[in-house]
mmCIF file of C-alpha atoms in Angstrom:
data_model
loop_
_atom_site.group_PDB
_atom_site.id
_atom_site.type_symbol
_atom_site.label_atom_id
_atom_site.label_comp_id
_atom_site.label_asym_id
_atom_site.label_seq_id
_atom_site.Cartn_x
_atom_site.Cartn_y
_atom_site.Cartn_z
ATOM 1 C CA UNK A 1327 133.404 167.202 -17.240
ATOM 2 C CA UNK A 1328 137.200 166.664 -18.454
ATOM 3 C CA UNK A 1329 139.876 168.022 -16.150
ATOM 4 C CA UNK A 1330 140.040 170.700 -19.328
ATOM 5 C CA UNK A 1331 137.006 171.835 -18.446
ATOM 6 C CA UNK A 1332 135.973 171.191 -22.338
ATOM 7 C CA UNK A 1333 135.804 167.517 -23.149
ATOM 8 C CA UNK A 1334 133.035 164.998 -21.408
ATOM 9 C CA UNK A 1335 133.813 161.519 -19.742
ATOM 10 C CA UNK A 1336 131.266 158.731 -19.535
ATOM 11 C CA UNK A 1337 129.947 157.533 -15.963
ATOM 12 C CA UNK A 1338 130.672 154.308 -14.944
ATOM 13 C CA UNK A 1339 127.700 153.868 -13.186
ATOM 14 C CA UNK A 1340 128.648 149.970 -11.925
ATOM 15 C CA UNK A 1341 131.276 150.373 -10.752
ATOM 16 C CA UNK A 1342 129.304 152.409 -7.894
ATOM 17 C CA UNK A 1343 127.218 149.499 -5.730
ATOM 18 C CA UNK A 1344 126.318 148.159 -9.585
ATOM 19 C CA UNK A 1345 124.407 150.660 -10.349
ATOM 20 C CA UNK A 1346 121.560 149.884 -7.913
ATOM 21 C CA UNK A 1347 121.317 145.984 -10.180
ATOM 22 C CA UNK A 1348 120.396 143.528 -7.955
ATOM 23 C CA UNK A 1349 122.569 140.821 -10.332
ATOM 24 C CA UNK A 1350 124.163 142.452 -12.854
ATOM 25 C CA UNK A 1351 125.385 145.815 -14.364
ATOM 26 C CA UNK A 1352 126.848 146.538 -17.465
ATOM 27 C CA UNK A 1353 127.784 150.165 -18.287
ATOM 28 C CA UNK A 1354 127.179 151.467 -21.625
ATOM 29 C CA UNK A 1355 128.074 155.313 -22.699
ATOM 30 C CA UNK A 1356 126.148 157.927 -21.013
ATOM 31 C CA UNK A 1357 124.425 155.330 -19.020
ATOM 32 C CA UNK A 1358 124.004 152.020 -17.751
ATOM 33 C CA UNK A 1359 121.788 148.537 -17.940
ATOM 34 C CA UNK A 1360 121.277 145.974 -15.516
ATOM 35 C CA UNK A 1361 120.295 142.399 -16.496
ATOM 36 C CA UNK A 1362 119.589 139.094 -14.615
ATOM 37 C CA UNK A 1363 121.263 135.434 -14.599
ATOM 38 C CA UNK A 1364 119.606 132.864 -15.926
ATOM 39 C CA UNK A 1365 116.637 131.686 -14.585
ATOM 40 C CA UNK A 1366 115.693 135.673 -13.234
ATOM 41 C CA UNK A 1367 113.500 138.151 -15.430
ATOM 42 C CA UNK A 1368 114.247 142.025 -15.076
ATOM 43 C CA UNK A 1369 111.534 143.672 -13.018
ATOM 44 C CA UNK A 1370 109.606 146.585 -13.598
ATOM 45 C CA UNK A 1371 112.134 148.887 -12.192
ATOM 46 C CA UNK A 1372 114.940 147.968 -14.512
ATOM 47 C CA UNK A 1373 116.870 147.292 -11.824
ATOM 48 C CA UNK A 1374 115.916 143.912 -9.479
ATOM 49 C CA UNK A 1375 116.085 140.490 -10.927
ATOM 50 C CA UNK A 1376 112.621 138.145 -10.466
ATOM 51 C CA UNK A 1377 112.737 134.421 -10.560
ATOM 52 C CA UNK A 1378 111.267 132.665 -13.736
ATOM 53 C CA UNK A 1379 109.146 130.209 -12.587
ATOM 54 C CA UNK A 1380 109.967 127.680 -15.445
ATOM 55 C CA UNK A 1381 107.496 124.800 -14.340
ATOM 56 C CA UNK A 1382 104.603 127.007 -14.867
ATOM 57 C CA UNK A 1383 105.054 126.749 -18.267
ATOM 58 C CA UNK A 1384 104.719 123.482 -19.975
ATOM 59 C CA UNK A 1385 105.851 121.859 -16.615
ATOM 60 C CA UNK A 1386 109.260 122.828 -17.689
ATOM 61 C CA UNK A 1387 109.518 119.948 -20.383
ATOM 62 C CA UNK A 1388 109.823 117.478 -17.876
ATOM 63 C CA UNK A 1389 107.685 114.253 -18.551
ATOM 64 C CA UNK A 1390 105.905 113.693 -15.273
ATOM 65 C CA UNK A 1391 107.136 116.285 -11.777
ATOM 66 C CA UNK A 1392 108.642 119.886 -11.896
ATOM 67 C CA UNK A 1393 110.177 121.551 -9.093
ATOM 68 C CA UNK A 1394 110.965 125.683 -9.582
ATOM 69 C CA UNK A 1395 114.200 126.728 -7.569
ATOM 70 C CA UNK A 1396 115.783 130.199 -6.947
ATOM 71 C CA UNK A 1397 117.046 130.955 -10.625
ATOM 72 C CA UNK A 1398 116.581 127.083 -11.834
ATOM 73 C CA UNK A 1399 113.978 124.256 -11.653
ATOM 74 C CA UNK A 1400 114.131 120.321 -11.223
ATOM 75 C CA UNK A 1401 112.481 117.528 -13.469
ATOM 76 C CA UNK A 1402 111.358 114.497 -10.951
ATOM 77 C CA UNK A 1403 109.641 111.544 -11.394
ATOM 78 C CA UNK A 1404 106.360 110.100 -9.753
ATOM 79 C CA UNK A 1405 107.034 106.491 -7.749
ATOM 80 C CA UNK A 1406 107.559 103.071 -9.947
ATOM 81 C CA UNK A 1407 109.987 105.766 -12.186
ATOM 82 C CA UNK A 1408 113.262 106.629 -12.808
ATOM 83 C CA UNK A 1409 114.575 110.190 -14.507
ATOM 84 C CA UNK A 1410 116.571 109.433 -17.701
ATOM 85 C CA UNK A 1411 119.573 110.834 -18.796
ATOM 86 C CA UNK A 1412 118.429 113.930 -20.264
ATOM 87 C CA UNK A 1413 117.008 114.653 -16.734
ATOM 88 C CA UNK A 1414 113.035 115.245 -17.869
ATOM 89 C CA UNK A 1415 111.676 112.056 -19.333
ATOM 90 C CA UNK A 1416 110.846 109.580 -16.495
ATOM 91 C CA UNK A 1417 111.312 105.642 -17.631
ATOM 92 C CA UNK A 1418 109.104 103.133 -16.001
ATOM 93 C CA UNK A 1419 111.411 100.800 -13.229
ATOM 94 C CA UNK A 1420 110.747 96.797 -13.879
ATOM 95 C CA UNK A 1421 110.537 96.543 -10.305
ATOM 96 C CA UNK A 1422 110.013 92.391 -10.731
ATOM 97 C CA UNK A 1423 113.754 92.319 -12.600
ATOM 98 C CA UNK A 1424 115.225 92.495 -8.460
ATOM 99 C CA UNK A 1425 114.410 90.038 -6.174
ATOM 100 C CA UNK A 1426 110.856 89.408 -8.032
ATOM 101 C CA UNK A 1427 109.799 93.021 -6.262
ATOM 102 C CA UNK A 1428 109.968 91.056 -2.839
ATOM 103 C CA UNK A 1429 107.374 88.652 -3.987
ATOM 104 C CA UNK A 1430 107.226 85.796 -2.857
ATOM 105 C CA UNK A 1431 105.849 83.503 -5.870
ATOM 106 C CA UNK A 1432 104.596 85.976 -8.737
ATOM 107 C CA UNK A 1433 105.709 89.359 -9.787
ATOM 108 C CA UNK A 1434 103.795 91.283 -12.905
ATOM 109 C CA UNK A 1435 105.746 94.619 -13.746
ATOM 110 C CA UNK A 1436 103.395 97.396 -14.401
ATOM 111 C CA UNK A 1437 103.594 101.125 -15.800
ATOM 112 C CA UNK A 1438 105.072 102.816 -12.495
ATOM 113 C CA UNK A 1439 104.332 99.763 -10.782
ATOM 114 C CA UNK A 1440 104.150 95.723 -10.099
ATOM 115 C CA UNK A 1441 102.099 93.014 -8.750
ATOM 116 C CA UNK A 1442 102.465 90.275 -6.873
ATOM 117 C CA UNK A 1443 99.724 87.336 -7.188
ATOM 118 C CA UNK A 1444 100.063 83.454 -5.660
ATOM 119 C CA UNK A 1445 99.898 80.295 -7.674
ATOM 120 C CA UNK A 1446 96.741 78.205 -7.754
ATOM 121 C CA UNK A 1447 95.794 76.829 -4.031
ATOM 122 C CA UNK A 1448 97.644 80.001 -2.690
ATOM 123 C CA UNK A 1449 96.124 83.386 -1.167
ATOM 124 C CA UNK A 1450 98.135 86.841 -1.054
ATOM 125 C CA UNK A 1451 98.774 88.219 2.027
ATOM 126 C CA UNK A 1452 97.477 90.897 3.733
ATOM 127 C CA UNK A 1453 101.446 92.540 2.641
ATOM 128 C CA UNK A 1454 100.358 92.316 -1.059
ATOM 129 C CA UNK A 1455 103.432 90.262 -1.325
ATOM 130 C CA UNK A 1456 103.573 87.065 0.863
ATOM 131 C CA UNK A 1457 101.369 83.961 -0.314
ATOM 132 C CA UNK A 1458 99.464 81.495 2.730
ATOM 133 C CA UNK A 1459 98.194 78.151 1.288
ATOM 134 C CA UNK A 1460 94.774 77.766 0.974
ATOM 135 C CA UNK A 1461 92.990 74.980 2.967
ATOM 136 C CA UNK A 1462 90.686 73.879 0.590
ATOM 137 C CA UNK A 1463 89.581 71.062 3.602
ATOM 138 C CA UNK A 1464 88.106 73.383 5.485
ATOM 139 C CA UNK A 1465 86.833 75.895 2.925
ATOM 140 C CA UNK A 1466 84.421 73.359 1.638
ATOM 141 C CA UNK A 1467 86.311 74.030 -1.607
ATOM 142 C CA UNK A 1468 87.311 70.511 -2.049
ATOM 143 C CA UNK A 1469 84.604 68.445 -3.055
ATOM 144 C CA UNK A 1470 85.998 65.581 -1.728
ATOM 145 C CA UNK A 1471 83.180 62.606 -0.464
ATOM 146 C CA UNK A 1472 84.810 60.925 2.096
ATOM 147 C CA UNK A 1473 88.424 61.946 3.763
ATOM 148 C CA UNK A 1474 89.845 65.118 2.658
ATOM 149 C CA UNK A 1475 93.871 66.076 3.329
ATOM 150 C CA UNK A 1476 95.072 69.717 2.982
ATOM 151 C CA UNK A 1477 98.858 70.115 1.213
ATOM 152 C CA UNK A 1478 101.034 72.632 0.315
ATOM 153 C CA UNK A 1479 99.153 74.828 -2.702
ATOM 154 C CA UNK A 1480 96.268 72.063 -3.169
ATOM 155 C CA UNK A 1481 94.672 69.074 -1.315
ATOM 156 C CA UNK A 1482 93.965 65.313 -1.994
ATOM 157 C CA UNK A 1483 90.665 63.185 -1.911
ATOM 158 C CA UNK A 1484 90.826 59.659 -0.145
ATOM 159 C CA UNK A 1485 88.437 56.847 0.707
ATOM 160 C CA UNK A 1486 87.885 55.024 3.974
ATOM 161 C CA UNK A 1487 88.285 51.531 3.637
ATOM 162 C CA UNK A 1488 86.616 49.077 1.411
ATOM 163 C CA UNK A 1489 85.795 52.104 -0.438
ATOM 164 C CA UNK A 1490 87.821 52.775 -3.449
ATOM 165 C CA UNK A 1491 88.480 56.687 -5.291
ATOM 166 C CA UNK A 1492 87.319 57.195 -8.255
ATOM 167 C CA UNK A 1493 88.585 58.624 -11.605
ATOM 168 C CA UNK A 1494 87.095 61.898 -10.817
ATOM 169 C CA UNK A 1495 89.564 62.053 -7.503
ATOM 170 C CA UNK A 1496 87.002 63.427 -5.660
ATOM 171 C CA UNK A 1497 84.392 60.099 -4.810
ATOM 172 C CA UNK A 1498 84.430 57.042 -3.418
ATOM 173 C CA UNK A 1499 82.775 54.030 -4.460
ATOM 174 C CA UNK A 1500 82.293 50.450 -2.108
ATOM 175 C CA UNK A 1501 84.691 47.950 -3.170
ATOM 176 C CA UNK A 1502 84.247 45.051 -0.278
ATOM 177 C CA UNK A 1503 86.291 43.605 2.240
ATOM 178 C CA UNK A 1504 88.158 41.387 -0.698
ATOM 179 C CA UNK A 1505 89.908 44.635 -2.619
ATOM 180 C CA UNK A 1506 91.536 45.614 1.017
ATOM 181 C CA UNK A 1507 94.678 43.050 1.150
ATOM 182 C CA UNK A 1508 92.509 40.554 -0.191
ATOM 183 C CA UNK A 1509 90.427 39.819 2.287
ATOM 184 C CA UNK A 1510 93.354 38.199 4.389
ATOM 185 C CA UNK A 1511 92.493 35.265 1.991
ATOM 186 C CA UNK A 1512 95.714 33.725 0.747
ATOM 187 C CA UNK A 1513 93.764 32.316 -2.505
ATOM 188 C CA UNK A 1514 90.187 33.473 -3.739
ATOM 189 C CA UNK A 1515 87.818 36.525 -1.815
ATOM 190 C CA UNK A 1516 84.103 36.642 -2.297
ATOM 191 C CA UNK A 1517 82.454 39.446 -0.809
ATOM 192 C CA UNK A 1518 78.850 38.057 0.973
ATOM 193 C CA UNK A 1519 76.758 39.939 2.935
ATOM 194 C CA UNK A 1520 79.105 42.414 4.444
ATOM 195 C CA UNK A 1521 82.270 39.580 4.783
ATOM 196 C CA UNK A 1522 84.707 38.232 3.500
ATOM 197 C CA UNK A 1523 84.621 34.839 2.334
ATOM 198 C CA UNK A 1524 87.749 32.912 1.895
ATOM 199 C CA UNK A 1525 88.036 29.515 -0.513
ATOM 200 C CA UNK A 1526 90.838 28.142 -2.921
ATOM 201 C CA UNK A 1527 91.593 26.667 -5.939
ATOM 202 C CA UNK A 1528 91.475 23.289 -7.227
ATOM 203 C CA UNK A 1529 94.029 21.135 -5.728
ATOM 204 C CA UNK A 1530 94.511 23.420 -2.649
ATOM 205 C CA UNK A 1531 92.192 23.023 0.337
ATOM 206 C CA UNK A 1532 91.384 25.463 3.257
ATOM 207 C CA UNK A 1533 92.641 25.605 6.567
ATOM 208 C CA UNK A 1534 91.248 25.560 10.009
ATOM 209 C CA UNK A 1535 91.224 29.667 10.097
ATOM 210 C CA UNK A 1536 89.485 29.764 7.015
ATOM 211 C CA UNK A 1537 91.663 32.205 5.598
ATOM 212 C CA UNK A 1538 94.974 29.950 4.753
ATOM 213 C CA UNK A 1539 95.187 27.394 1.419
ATOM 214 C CA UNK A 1540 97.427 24.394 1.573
ATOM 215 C CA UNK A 1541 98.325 21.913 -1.195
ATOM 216 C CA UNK A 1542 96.411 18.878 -1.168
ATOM 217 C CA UNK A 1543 99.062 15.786 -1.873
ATOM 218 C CA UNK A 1544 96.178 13.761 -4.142
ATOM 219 C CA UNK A 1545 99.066 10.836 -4.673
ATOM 220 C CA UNK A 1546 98.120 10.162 -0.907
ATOM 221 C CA UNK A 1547 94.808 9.030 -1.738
ATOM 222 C CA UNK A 1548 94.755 5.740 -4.323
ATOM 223 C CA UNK A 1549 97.958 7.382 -5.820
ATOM 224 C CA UNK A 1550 95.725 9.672 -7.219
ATOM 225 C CA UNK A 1551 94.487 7.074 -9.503
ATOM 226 C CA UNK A 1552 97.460 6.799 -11.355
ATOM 227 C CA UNK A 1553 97.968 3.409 -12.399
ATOM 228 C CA UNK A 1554 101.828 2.991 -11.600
ATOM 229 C CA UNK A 1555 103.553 6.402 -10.164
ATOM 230 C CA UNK A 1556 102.015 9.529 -8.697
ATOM 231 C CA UNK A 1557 103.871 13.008 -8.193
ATOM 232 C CA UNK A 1558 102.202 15.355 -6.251
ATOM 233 C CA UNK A 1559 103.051 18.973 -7.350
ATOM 234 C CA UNK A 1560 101.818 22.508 -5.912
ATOM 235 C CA UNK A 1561 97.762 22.489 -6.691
ATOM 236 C CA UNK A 1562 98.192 18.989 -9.111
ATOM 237 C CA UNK A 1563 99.687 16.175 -9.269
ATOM 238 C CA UNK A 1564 101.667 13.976 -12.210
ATOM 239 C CA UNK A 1565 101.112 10.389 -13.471
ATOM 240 C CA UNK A 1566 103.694 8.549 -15.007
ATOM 241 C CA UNK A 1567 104.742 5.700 -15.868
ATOM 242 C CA UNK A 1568 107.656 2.850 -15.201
ATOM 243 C CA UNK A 1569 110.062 2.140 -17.556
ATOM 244 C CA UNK A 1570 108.963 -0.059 -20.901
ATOM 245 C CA UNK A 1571 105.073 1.640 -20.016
ATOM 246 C CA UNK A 1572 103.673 4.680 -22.235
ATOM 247 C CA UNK A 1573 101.063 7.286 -20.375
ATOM 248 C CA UNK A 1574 97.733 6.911 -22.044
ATOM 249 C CA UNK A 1575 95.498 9.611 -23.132
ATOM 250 C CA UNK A 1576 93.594 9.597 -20.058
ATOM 251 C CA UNK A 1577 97.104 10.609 -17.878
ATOM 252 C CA UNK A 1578 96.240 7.847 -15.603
ATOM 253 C CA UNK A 1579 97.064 4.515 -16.838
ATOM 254 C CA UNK A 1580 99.876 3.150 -18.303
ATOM 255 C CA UNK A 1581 99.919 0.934 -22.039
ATOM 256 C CA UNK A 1582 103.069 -1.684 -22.203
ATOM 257 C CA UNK A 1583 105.147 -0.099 -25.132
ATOM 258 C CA UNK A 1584 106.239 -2.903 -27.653
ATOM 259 C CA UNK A 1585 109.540 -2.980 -28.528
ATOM 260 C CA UNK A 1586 109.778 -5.223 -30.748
ATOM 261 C CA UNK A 1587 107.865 -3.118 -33.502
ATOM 262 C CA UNK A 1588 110.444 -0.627 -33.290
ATOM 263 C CA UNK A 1589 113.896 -2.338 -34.923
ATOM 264 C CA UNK A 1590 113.002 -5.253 -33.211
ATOM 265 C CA UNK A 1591 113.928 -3.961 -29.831
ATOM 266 C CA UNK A 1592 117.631 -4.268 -31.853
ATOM 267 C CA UNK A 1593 117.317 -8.080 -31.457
ATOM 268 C CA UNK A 1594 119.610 -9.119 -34.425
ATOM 269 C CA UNK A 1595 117.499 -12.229 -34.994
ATOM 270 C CA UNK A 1596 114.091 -12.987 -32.331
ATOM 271 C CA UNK A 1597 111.912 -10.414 -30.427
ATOM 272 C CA UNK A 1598 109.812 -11.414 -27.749
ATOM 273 C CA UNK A 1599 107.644 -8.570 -25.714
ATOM 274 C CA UNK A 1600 106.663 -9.372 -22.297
ATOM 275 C CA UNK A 1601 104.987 -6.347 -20.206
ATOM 276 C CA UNK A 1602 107.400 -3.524 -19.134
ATOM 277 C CA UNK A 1603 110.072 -5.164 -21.581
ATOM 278 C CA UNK A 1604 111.125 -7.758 -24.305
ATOM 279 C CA UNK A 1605 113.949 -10.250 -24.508
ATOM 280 C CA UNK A 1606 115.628 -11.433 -27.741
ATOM 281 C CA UNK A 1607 116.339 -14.803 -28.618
ATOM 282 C CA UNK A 1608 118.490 -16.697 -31.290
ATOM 283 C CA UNK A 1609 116.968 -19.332 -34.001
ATOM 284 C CA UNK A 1610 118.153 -23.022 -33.753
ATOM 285 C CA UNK A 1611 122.086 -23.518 -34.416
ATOM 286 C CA UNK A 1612 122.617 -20.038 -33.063
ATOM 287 C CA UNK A 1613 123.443 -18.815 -29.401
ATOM 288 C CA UNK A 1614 122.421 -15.216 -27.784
ATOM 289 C CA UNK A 1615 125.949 -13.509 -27.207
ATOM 290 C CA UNK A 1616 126.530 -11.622 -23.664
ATOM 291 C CA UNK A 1617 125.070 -8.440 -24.906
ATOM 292 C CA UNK A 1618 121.411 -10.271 -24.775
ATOM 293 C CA UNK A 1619 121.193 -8.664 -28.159
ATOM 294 C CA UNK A 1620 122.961 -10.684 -31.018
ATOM 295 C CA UNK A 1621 123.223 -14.083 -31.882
ATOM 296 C CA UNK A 1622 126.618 -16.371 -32.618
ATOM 297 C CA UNK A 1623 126.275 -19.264 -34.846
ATOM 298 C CA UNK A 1624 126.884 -22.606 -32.878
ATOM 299 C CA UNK A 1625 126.097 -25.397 -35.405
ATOM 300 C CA UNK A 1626 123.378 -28.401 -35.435
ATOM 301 C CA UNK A 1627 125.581 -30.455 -32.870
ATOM 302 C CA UNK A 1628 125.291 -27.540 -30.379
ATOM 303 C CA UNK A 1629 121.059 -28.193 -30.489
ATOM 304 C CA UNK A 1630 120.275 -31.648 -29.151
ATOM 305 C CA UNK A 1631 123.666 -33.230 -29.958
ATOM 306 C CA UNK A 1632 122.044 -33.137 -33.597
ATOM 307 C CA UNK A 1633 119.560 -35.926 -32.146
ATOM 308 C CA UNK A 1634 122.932 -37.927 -32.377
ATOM 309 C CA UNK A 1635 122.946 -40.200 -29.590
ATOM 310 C CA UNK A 1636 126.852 -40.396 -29.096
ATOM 311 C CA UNK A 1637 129.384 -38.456 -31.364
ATOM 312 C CA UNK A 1638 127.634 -35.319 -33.372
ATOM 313 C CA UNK A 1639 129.980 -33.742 -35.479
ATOM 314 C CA UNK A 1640 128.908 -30.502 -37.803
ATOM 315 C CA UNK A 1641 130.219 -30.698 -41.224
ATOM 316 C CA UNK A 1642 129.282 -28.721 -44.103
ATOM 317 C CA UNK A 1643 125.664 -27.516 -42.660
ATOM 318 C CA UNK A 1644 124.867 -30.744 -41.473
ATOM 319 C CA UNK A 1645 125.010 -33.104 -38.204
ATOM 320 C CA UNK A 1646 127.125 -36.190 -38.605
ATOM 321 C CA UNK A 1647 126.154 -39.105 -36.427
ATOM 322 C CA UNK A 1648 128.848 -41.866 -35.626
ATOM 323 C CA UNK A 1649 129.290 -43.886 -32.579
ATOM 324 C CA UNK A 1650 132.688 -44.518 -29.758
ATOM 325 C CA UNK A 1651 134.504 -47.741 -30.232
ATOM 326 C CA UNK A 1652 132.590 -50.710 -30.089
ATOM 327 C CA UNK A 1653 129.276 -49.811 -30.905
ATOM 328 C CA UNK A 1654 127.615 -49.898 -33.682
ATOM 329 C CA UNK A 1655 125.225 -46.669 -35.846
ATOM 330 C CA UNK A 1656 122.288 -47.776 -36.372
ATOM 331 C CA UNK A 1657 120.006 -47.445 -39.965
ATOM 332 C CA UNK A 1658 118.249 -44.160 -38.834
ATOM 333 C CA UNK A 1659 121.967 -42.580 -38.831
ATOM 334 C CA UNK A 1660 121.394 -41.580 -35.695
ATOM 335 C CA UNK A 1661 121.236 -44.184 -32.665
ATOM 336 C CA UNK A 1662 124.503 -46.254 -31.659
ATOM 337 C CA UNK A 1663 123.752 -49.955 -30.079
ATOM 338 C CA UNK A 1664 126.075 -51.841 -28.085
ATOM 339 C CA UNK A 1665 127.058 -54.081 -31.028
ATOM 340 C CA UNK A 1666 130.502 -53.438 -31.895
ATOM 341 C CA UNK A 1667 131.091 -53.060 -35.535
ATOM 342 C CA UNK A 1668 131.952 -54.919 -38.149
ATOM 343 C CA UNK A 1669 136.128 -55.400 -39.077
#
């Protein structure tokens, strides 16, 4: 009641240990209500303040994990996650994006998750992420016939000798002494009976270790029955011919070329061919210059004196006939006796 004993003035009931509220009080006239922060329900008694479990209902929103706390709760995410920004959806972590998830070769990202997995000829650890090459040699996984060699993520077939692969790369088939560095033959390999048998070519002959060919000089023999020259040459040999000769057809003997049908050997008047060469030659009242090729014009006196038997003297094409002082010509025009002549 008012000090006037007449008028009435409200409680504050809160402001006395709040009202018994075990959060919070808020006085209203004639009385008094308590309430609760968020995340607490009222209780029965009006008064105490319960937590609201929030996950218990639809997990609280959150996507995957929900975690109550005193007045609150707390979205989470399962491993291989990560909470987004509104803090309750989770969003899957490409683990393979760092460091290929600590794989060492492959790295598949999964939902909340990755893999790791090896390259062909590799097997994952027992680590789930390291990769140890697989020995295919000694796993019988190879296949190979003969020799089989064991490398880094796969293997290789191989053949002992005189065997040869094949196109399959996995079997061998017998190839002879001859295919393996020929047999040591320097020339031609024939595999016989197991071995290798060495010969050559024609025009080489085989030496003393029956292995080595050497070039038979065939000049040495008859001249290799080359009529005038022989060349030997590596495996062969070479006729030819001397000057003035022409090789025949057979490459052996040798055919005297005739000049003189060709220009006349360049004789400017007389061809002669002889064998190996030709000479020229002048007719009569004409003399075969230094060159032994053309011919100067001498006159009739220069050829027997003109049959004059004392003085010959050309004039005008012909050979004139006369005689020294005190002899005489004679009727044939020709002969001088010892007659003097006539005053």
């Amino acid at each position: 009641m008012g000090a006037n004993n007449q008028s009435c003035n409200d409680i504050d009931e809160c402001s006395t240990n709040k009202g018994n509220c075990s959060q919070l009080c808020m006085n209203i006239n004639g009385s008094y209500a308590c309430s609760c922060l968020p995340g607490y329900l009222l209780g029965a008694n009006k008064q105490s303040c319960n937590d609201i479990d929030e996950c218990s209902t639809n997990k609280g929103n959150c996507s995957q994990l929900c975690t109550n706390t005193v007045g609150s709760y707390v979205c989470s995410c399962q491993s291989g996650y990560l909470l987004g920004a509104n803090n309750q959806s989770c969003n899957d972590i490409d683990e393979c994006s760092t460091n290929k998830g600590n794989c060492s070769q492959l790295c598949t990202n999964t939902v909340g998750s990755f893999a790791c997995s090896c390259l062909p000829g590799y097997l994952l650890g027992v680590n789930n992420q390291s990769c140890n090459d697989i020995n295919e040699c000694i796993m019988n996984k190879s296949n190979c016939s003969q020799i089989c060699t064991n490398t880094n993520g796969t293997y290789m077939c191989s053949c002992n000798s005189t065997y040869q692969l094949n196109a399959d790369l996995r079997t061998c088939r017998f190839i002879g002494l001859c295919a393996m560095a020929n047999g040591n033959c320097s020339d031609i390999c024939t595999d016989q009976n197991g071995s290798a048998i060495c010969s050559c070519t024609s025009g080489f002959r085989l030496g003393t270790d029956n292995k080595t060919c050497s070039d038979i000089n065939e000049c040495s023999t008859n001249k290799g029955n080359c009529s005038q020259l022989c060349t030997n040459t590596v495996g062969s040999y070479l006729c030819s011919c001397l000057p003035g000769y022409l090789l025949g057809a057979n490459n052996q003997s040798c055919n005297d070329i005739n000049e003189c049908t060709m220009n006349k050997g360049n004789c400017s008047q007389i061809c002669t061919n002889t064998n190996g060469t030709y000479m020229c030659s002048c007719n009569s009242t004409y003399q075969l210059n230094a060159d032994l090729r053309t011919c100067r014009f001498i006159g009739l006196c220069a050829m027997a004196n003109g049959n004059c038997s004392d003085i010959c003297t050309d004039q005008n094409g012909s050979a004139i006939c006369s005689c020294t002082s005190g002899f005489r010509l004679g009727t044939d025009n020709k002969t001088c006796s010892g007659e003097k002549n006539d005053r």
